[in-house]
Amino acid sequence: MATTACFIIVSRNEIPIYEAEVGSAAKREDAAQLHQFILHAALDIVQDLAWTTSAMFLKAIDRFNDLVVSVYVTAGHTRFMLLHDSRNDDGIKSFFQEVHELYIKILLNPLYLPGSRITSSHFDTKVRALARKYL
Amino acid sequence: MADPATTLLGKMLLDEITPVVMVLRTALVEESCRKNGVSLVQMLSPFCNFNNIDVPVRTASDQPYRLHKFKLRLFYESDIRQPNLEVAKEQLKQVIAQAGEQDLSELCSDPPQISNVVGRSESQILPSWFQFFNKELMHTVSFSDHEAFDHPVACLLVVSSKDEQPLNRFVDLFNSNKLPSLLNDGAMDPKLLKHYLLVHDNQDGSSEKAAKILTEMRSTFGPNDCQLLCINSSEDGQIEHQDNPWAPYKSDDSPSQHLGSFLNSDDLNEIKDVMQELSSKHTIPYMEQKIRMLNQQVSATRKGFRNQIKNLWWRKGKEETSDSLQGPMYTFSSIESQIRILGDYAFMLRDYELALSNYRLISTDYKLDKAWKRYAGVQEMMGLAYFMLDQSRKDAEYCMENAFSTYLKIGSSSQQNATRCGLWWVEMLKAGHQYKEAATVYFRICGEEPLHSAVMLEQASYCYLLSKPPMLHKYGFHLVLSGDRYKKCDQIKHAIRTYRSAVSVYKGTTWSHIKDHVHFHIGQWYAFLEMHDIAVAHMLEVLACSHQSKTTQELFLRDFLRVIQKTGKTFEVLKLQLPVVNISSLKVIFEDHRTYASPAAASVRESLWSSLEEDMTPSLSNARSNWLEVQSKLISKSYTESNICVAGEPVKVDIEFKNPLQIPISVSNITLICELSASSEEIKSDTNGSTTKRQSDDESKMVATTGEMSSGTSFFTLSEVDVSLGGGETILVQLTVTPKVEGTLKIVGVRWKLSDSVVGLYNFEPNLVKKKIAKGKRKGKSFPSNDLMFLVIKSLPKLEGFIHPLPERVYAGDLRHLVLELRNQSDFSVKNLKMKISNSRFLTVGNRDDLTKDFPAFLQKTNAEQSGADGNFSKMPQAMFSFPEDSSIQGETPLMWPLWLRAAVPGNISMYITIYYEIKDVSSIIKYRMLRMHYYVQVLPSLNVSFQISPCPSRLQHYLVRMDVENQTNSENFQIHQLSSVGQQWEISLLQPFDAIFPSPSLFAGQALSCFFMLKNCGKSTSSDKISSPLICSNVSLQGSADKLFDITSSPLADFHYCERLQHGVSQDDTSTVDFILISQPSKSDGSGISDPQHLFSHHACHCSTLSSSPITWLVDRPRAVHHNFNASFCEVNLRMTIYNSSYAAVFVRVNTFDSPSSSGQSSDATSLQSNVPSGNQTGWHEIPVLTDIKLTSQLPPNQLRKLPSLESVPPFIWSGSSATSLHLEPMSSAEIPMKVCVFSPGTYDLSNYALDWKLFPDNSREDEAETSQTSGTCPGYPFYLTVLQST
């Protein structure tokens, strides 16, 4: 499991709709904002890259010091962004794919307004379980 | 791509990589120059830049080319050394600090819009000091021994004409030990081009002496290398130069001094000539010559296949010996250094091809030698040469990258070199519009030094902004990174500058942590600079940080409050986010003609009230003119929209405050912001109305803006609420505003004070539109709408009502005496009071004299006579109660009126009471008002009482009543006191003495009880006057003492009984139903069995039908025991059957007798089944008379009973006489039939083998009933026993 990992789902209009610190490292006070900054900055690159490939998984697209940003872009341009320090491309890909399935289930909920914050605790537990499994 | 020379990098290179001239001078020369405020180098430098020359140059190739621009760099010998790193750093820091001071004013302004920033050109975005900073940074690595372009090409020896023995001085100057180390330690050739310059200060006298010295010099040092320079020709030193060439050297110490004030135009021209000659006649030809010489040398030793092989072999051999990181030391005479010099000279003379080929040649050598620093330096130059050649951008970048990474690889000693290399690289990328790549290079440049990296990161961020399309996210991120580093170096102004730009990027972002970080830090820094206003503005953004951890929230709040404190004033913040105002919870409660006794009453739906008040108000509006019409006449049309409230009566506003944080916050002084403008009528009447008006406006504005509660002069008073909100808590706050004068009141918003320092304001206006729509929807029913405009009218009397003592929780059946208290605080009296109660089953109005009576004792009958219950009974139907005319309420004396509460059924009961009253003073808009009261009572189940009635088999018109009582409470004990049957014709009596059926005086919790009564229909009542007839009842005491019976015909009990009857529906057949009232009292909880005299419970069972399924009842009258001598003959017994028709129709009855007991038994079973099916509740009832009859015949042994069915062969008796008798019975009449039975032997006989067939004659008047009920049927005979004994 990665020591640092921050997973964020960003809606198509660049609003974070789900955030989770899934790393095993002890949580530091300023880590959350640094992670947000790095992931937010990586949006520029996602913007460029998303249209150059048909694959949803964009691999590691950006890095800041030893932290790497991997991104998965759904067909609806919702971006799953993972900030991590481990090199486990396959695991990350599987993680993204499974989270995508979970996300689709959320979308199928008629009470969920697409683009709004995901508050489902069930989703949260599932994502964290997946992070433990794959990262 | 444009010509590389015109790009920024090109210009930079042409500026920086130029021949260096070392200047040696005597002290007197310097002194002469100082008169002008500049040093010698400074004086000469502006004239070393030749933009308009035309010098032919021929380097290695035979093709000459021309140089049009050239530059020499002049340095004192003491400056030609590697600069001290610490000093350089300090210098850089100052550069930055100065730059920071410059744009202080800008910091106060609002951050720029990001849309404006995008699309600006580079020069507009980049602060101008960046270039200067970069240049300074590059200069920190000048005069390195691994690069030749900083090595002096020529030496300028300057001696003053005042010097003694000037010729010797020239020699001394060069031979002194002060020469730079580069020359001394062998890194460069000490044999330099020397140029001798004699400076003559014209103020010291004529130049004749100088001319003499010059000739001496020429003879000594050669005629070409010596020159004379006369300066300070101006006598008075007042010369001012337009576009002063020395402006950059202006020192801050003496800004008033004019630089070069003693130099006139002749001097300037002379300087110009001297320098031009130095460059074009001496330096350039010298360099040409050197290039040609070195090139030959290099070609001889290194060019060609043979030399290369040799070189490789030689280096291979050397590899093992020297393996240090620095590589071998190269002296100027080594071939490597020579090649490098050749390359650098060629570069400086802009023969980039030649330079490149030599750099290439040398780079492999250095690489093989592992002389990494030199290798990197050469790679760097290769990159630049590629760039200047504008050939292969890729190669150029590759070389730069290679150089950069190599420098970094070497370690910290080459960090500065790496920085310079990186800066060149960046410029190269920028020239190619590769801003994104440039940004990453900038990012790589930033090393440990936080200040440098701050500047580099900032430059990187601008690169991201300039890239196409602009990468704003990266821009913001790097600005923040840079700002953090600036902060680390205490460059707060720079930090703020970067963050300000970042704020414009992150404006409106939903990335909460980012927003908090940026705003919090910039706020902190502004506070540090004592710019509190802006600091507060930024800090406000982060207050509602519910996503942050508790400690962070505390930090934010603490810092915020500290900043606020420092400002020393109270801030007013519109839409302060702490606490959060839940606008959807906004609820306005006001009272116009509708007044409320309690908040609970106000929250009841308006439709409920209006339905309750329906027949109270219209009666009035019919009687006189509609109050609405009156109102519309009085009030101008614009006012009809708004709500009405009464002066002196508070308007209440409920609003929710929510603390989004995990830490508690204290909110104080929560008040409404209101505006009240006095009504126009008042102003008209006033003589100086206009001033009043203005004053009132000012007044209200003052109140609205400053919120001071100047209650003495203000037109309204506000309530203040202080609350403390715990983490995540939501509190509903009720605020009131009480207008004092007539006019128009507007509730603008709400204000509060957070932690005694910040005042938050919240205006309700944005929601007004929404409310208007909502109001339109519920047009018609005038719900207290949320519209915030009120018309304040003159103060009116207002009734206040209470009911006491109203219990919250009672047991079902509990009868209580309550008092309604009405108060009127105003001086005006009210009249015409009416009251209506929604639930008269639970609550009724008593008589005025009930107040004084002692409950429940007064209900107890003292004598048997019926005391005046008639008046009450007739009052009951009307639901509205009018108070007597004389009951006016005014001032201190309240109106008390008794009420009776009876908890009829278990459940949660809401009681609505509305009281209507008219105001005696009719000049007001509002003619009447309503007082609405809402009470809520929880009723718990207590006793469950059920009655079952069946006809008594032994007597006509008698019924057996079984009463089942179950105590359903958990803890209460009850004492059953009395059972009353209601109705004129009914009489109830105990079947057994009371102590036989009640083993214990009280009924304990959970206990059930059954007891039997005999009910007798004694009287005849006609159905016509049954409602108006007084309630007549018959009571049976279950406690033994008949004198303590309660009079159920008196007021409250009778009233409630009537309600109960209504509740259960009016029975059509009043004569055949009976109502029971069970009176009980709770026992004292100690179990002593003594009833609590304060409470009385009444349970009502209405319309208990006495009818069985058949309309007829009959009775067989017979002797119980007959003595007969069977020896003589069989016994003949006469029986008499009395048949009574209890229905309202005529009945045809036929009595059939059967002789065979078996057949009769069968038919009996069949018929009993048939008759029992329609009336379900009678099912078990046939058993009961059997039981009672068994008791009566208990003297017979049971085995004899059992024997009876076995007598099959011969019936022991036979019916004699007619076997079937038919007769016609009129309604409510009886008839007798004689019957006879013959008995053959002594014994006890069951004479039940007969049946009555009956058939109703349809009656026209009761056709409806005939349809629903049975029209014919068969009744089996009762089992009754006849005992015949042998007489002796």
Coordinates of C-alpha atoms in Angstrom, one line a residue, chain B residues 209-471:
Chain B
K209 CA 52.9 68.2 -19.6
A210 CA 50.6 65.4 -20.5
A211 CA 51.6 65.7 -24.2
K212 CA 55.2 65.5 -23.1
I213 CA 54.6 62.4 -21.1
L214 CA 52.6 60.9 -24.0
T215 CA 55.6 61.2 -26.4
E216 CA 57.8 59.6 -23.8
M217 CA 55.3 56.8 -23.5
R218 CA 55.1 56.3 -27.2
S219 CA 58.8 55.9 -27.4
T220 CA 58.8 53.5 -24.5
F221 CA 55.7 51.3 -25.1
G222 CA 55.3 51.6 -28.8
P223 CA 53.6 54.4 -30.8
N224 CA 50.2 52.6 -31.2
D225 CA 49.5 51.5 -27.8
C226 CA 49.6 54.8 -26.0
Q227 CA 46.8 57.4 -25.8
L228 CA 46.1 60.5 -24.0
L229 CA 42.7 61.2 -22.4
C230 CA 41.8 64.7 -21.2
I231 CA 38.9 64.9 -18.8
N232 CA 37.2 67.5 -16.6
S233 CA 37.4 70.2 -19.2
S234 CA 34.5 72.0 -17.7
E235 CA 35.5 74.7 -15.3
D236 CA 32.5 75.1 -13.1
G237 CA 31.2 71.6 -13.1
Q238 CA 27.6 72.6 -14.0
I239 CA 27.2 70.6 -17.1
E240 CA 24.0 68.6 -17.3
H241 CA 23.9 65.9 -19.8
Q242 CA 20.7 65.1 -21.6
D243 CA 20.1 61.3 -21.4
N244 CA 23.0 61.0 -19.0
P245 CA 25.0 57.9 -20.0
W246 CA 25.9 57.3 -16.4
A247 CA 22.3 57.3 -15.1
P248 CA 22.5 53.6 -14.2
Y249 CA 25.4 54.3 -11.8
K250 CA 23.5 56.9 -9.9
S251 CA 24.0 56.0 -6.3
D252 CA 21.3 56.3 -3.8
D253 CA 23.5 58.1 -1.3
S254 CA 23.6 61.4 -3.2
P255 CA 20.9 61.5 -5.7
S256 CA 21.2 65.2 -6.1
Q257 CA 24.7 65.0 -7.6
H258 CA 24.9 65.3 -11.3
L259 CA 27.1 62.6 -12.7
G260 CA 29.7 63.7 -15.1
S261 CA 29.2 67.3 -14.3
F262 CA 32.8 68.2 -15.1
L263 CA 32.8 66.4 -18.4
N264 CA 31.9 68.6 -21.4
S265 CA 31.1 67.3 -24.9
D266 CA 34.8 67.4 -25.9
D267 CA 35.6 65.1 -23.1
L268 CA 32.9 62.7 -24.1
N269 CA 34.0 62.7 -27.6
E270 CA 37.5 62.0 -26.5
I271 CA 36.5 59.1 -24.3
K272 CA 34.4 57.7 -27.2
D273 CA 37.4 57.9 -29.5
V274 CA 39.7 56.3 -27.1
M275 CA 37.4 53.4 -26.5
Q276 CA 36.6 52.9 -30.1
E277 CA 40.2 52.8 -31.0
L278 CA 40.8 50.4 -28.2
S279 CA 38.2 48.0 -29.5
S280 CA 38.5 48.3 -33.3
K281 CA 42.2 49.0 -33.6
H282 CA 43.5 46.8 -30.9
T283 CA 41.2 44.3 -29.3
I284 CA 39.5 42.9 -32.4
P285 CA 42.6 42.6 -34.5
Y286 CA 44.4 41.0 -31.5
M287 CA 41.6 38.5 -31.1
E288 CA 41.6 37.8 -34.9
Q289 CA 45.2 37.2 -34.8
K290 CA 45.0 34.9 -31.8
I291 CA 42.2 32.9 -33.3
R292 CA 44.2 32.4 -36.5
M293 CA 47.2 31.3 -34.5
L294 CA 45.3 29.0 -32.2
N295 CA 43.4 27.5 -35.1
Q296 CA 46.6 26.6 -36.8
Q297 CA 47.9 25.1 -33.7
V298 CA 44.8 23.1 -33.1
S299 CA 44.7 21.9 -36.7
A300 CA 48.3 20.8 -36.4
T301 CA 47.8 18.8 -33.2
R302 CA 44.2 17.7 -33.2
K303 CA 42.7 17.8 -36.6
G304 CA 43.2 14.9 -39.0
F305 CA 42.8 11.2 -38.5
R306 CA 46.2 10.6 -37.1
N307 CA 46.0 13.2 -34.4
Q308 CA 42.7 11.9 -33.3
I309 CA 43.9 8.4 -32.9
K310 CA 46.9 9.7 -31.0
N311 CA 44.8 11.8 -28.8
L312 CA 42.5 8.9 -28.0
W313 CA 45.3 6.7 -27.1
W314 CA 47.0 9.3 -25.0
R315 CA 43.9 10.0 -23.1
K316 CA 43.2 6.3 -22.6
G317 CA 46.5 6.0 -20.9
K318 CA 45.9 8.9 -18.7
E319 CA 42.5 7.7 -17.6
E320 CA 43.8 5.4 -14.9
T321 CA 46.0 7.9 -13.3
S322 CA 43.7 10.8 -12.6
D323 CA 40.2 10.0 -11.5
S324 CA 39.2 13.0 -9.4
L325 CA 35.9 14.6 -9.9
Q326 CA 37.3 17.9 -11.0
G327 CA 39.3 16.2 -13.7
P328 CA 42.9 17.2 -14.4
M329 CA 44.1 20.8 -14.1
Y330 CA 44.5 22.4 -17.4
T331 CA 46.9 25.3 -17.7
F332 CA 46.5 27.9 -20.3
S333 CA 49.2 26.3 -22.3
S334 CA 47.5 22.9 -22.5
I335 CA 45.9 22.1 -25.8
E336 CA 42.5 21.8 -24.2
S337 CA 42.6 25.3 -22.8
Q338 CA 43.8 26.6 -26.1
I339 CA 40.9 25.0 -27.9
R340 CA 38.5 26.5 -25.4
I341 CA 40.0 29.9 -25.8
L342 CA 39.8 29.5 -29.6
G343 CA 36.1 28.6 -29.3
D344 CA 35.4 31.5 -26.9
Y345 CA 37.2 34.0 -29.0
A346 CA 35.4 32.8 -32.1
F347 CA 32.1 33.1 -30.2
M348 CA 32.9 36.6 -29.1
L349 CA 33.7 37.6 -32.6
R350 CA 30.5 35.8 -33.7
D351 CA 32.1 33.2 -35.8
Y352 CA 29.8 30.6 -34.3
E353 CA 30.7 27.9 -36.8
L354 CA 34.2 28.0 -35.7
A355 CA 33.3 28.2 -32.1
L356 CA 31.0 25.2 -32.4
S357 CA 33.5 23.0 -34.1
N358 CA 36.1 23.7 -31.5
Y359 CA 33.6 23.2 -28.7
R360 CA 32.7 19.9 -30.1
L361 CA 36.3 18.9 -30.4
I362 CA 37.0 19.8 -26.8
S363 CA 33.8 18.4 -25.3
T364 CA 34.8 14.8 -26.1
D365 CA 38.2 15.4 -24.6
Y366 CA 36.8 16.7 -21.4
K367 CA 34.3 13.9 -21.3
L368 CA 37.0 11.4 -21.6
D369 CA 39.0 13.2 -19.0
K370 CA 36.0 13.2 -16.7
A371 CA 36.5 17.0 -16.3
W372 CA 32.8 17.4 -15.8
K373 CA 32.7 21.0 -15.0
R374 CA 34.6 21.9 -18.1
Y375 CA 32.6 19.5 -20.1
A376 CA 29.4 21.1 -18.9
G377 CA 30.7 24.5 -19.7
V378 CA 31.6 23.5 -23.2
Q379 CA 28.2 21.9 -23.7
E380 CA 26.6 25.0 -22.5
M381 CA 28.5 27.0 -25.1
M382 CA 27.7 24.5 -27.7
G383 CA 24.1 25.0 -27.0
L384 CA 24.4 28.7 -27.2
A385 CA 26.4 28.4 -30.4
Y386 CA 23.7 26.2 -31.9
F387 CA 21.1 28.7 -30.8
M388 CA 23.0 31.7 -32.4
L389 CA 23.5 29.7 -35.5
D390 CA 19.7 29.1 -35.5
Q391 CA 20.3 25.7 -37.0
S392 CA 19.1 22.9 -34.8
R393 CA 16.9 23.8 -31.9
K394 CA 16.9 20.2 -30.8
D395 CA 20.7 20.1 -30.6
A396 CA 20.8 23.3 -28.8
E397 CA 18.3 22.1 -26.2
Y398 CA 20.0 18.8 -25.9
C399 CA 23.3 20.5 -25.2
M400 CA 21.8 22.8 -22.6
E401 CA 20.1 19.9 -20.9
N402 CA 23.3 18.0 -20.9
A403 CA 25.2 20.9 -19.5
F404 CA 22.5 21.6 -16.9
S405 CA 22.4 18.0 -15.6
T406 CA 26.1 17.7 -15.7
Y407 CA 26.5 20.8 -13.6
L408 CA 23.9 19.5 -11.2
K409 CA 25.7 16.2 -11.1
I410 CA 28.9 17.8 -9.9
G411 CA 27.3 19.0 -6.8
S412 CA 26.7 22.1 -4.9
S413 CA 29.8 23.9 -6.1
S414 CA 28.4 24.2 -9.5
Q415 CA 24.9 25.1 -8.5
Q416 CA 25.4 28.6 -9.7
N417 CA 26.7 27.5 -13.0
A418 CA 23.7 25.2 -13.3
T419 CA 21.5 28.2 -12.6
R420 CA 23.1 30.3 -15.2
C421 CA 22.9 27.5 -17.7
G422 CA 19.3 27.0 -16.8
L423 CA 18.5 30.6 -17.3
W424 CA 20.1 30.6 -20.7
W425 CA 18.2 27.5 -21.5
V426 CA 15.0 29.0 -20.4
E427 CA 15.6 32.0 -22.6
M428 CA 16.3 29.7 -25.4
L429 CA 13.0 27.9 -24.9
K430 CA 11.2 31.2 -24.5
A431 CA 12.6 32.4 -27.8
G432 CA 11.1 29.3 -29.3
H433 CA 7.8 30.0 -27.5
Q434 CA 8.1 26.7 -25.6
Y435 CA 6.9 28.3 -22.4
K436 CA 5.7 25.0 -20.9
E437 CA 9.2 23.5 -21.2
A438 CA 10.7 26.8 -20.0
A439 CA 8.5 26.5 -16.9
T440 CA 9.8 23.1 -16.1
V441 CA 13.4 24.3 -16.5
Y442 CA 12.7 27.1 -14.1
F443 CA 11.3 24.6 -11.7
R444 CA 14.5 22.6 -12.1
I445 CA 16.7 25.6 -11.5
C446 CA 15.3 26.3 -8.1
G447 CA 17.7 24.7 -5.7
E448 CA 18.0 24.8 -2.0
E449 CA 18.3 28.6 -1.8
P450 CA 14.7 29.5 -1.0
L451 CA 15.0 33.1 -2.2
H452 CA 16.3 32.1 -5.6
S453 CA 13.9 29.3 -6.0
A454 CA 11.1 31.7 -5.1
V455 CA 12.0 34.0 -8.0
M456 CA 12.5 31.0 -10.3
L457 CA 9.1 29.6 -9.3
E458 CA 7.5 32.8 -9.9
Q459 CA 9.1 33.1 -13.3
A460 CA 7.9 29.5 -13.9
S461 CA 4.4 30.5 -13.1
Y462 CA 4.5 33.3 -15.6
C463 CA 5.7 30.9 -18.2
Y464 CA 2.7 28.7 -17.6
L465 CA 0.5 31.8 -17.9
L466 CA 2.2 32.7 -21.2
S467 CA 2.0 29.3 -22.7
K468 CA -0.7 28.7 -25.3
P469 CA -3.2 27.8 -24.1
P470 CA -2.5 29.3 -20.7
M471 CA -2.2 26.7 -18.0

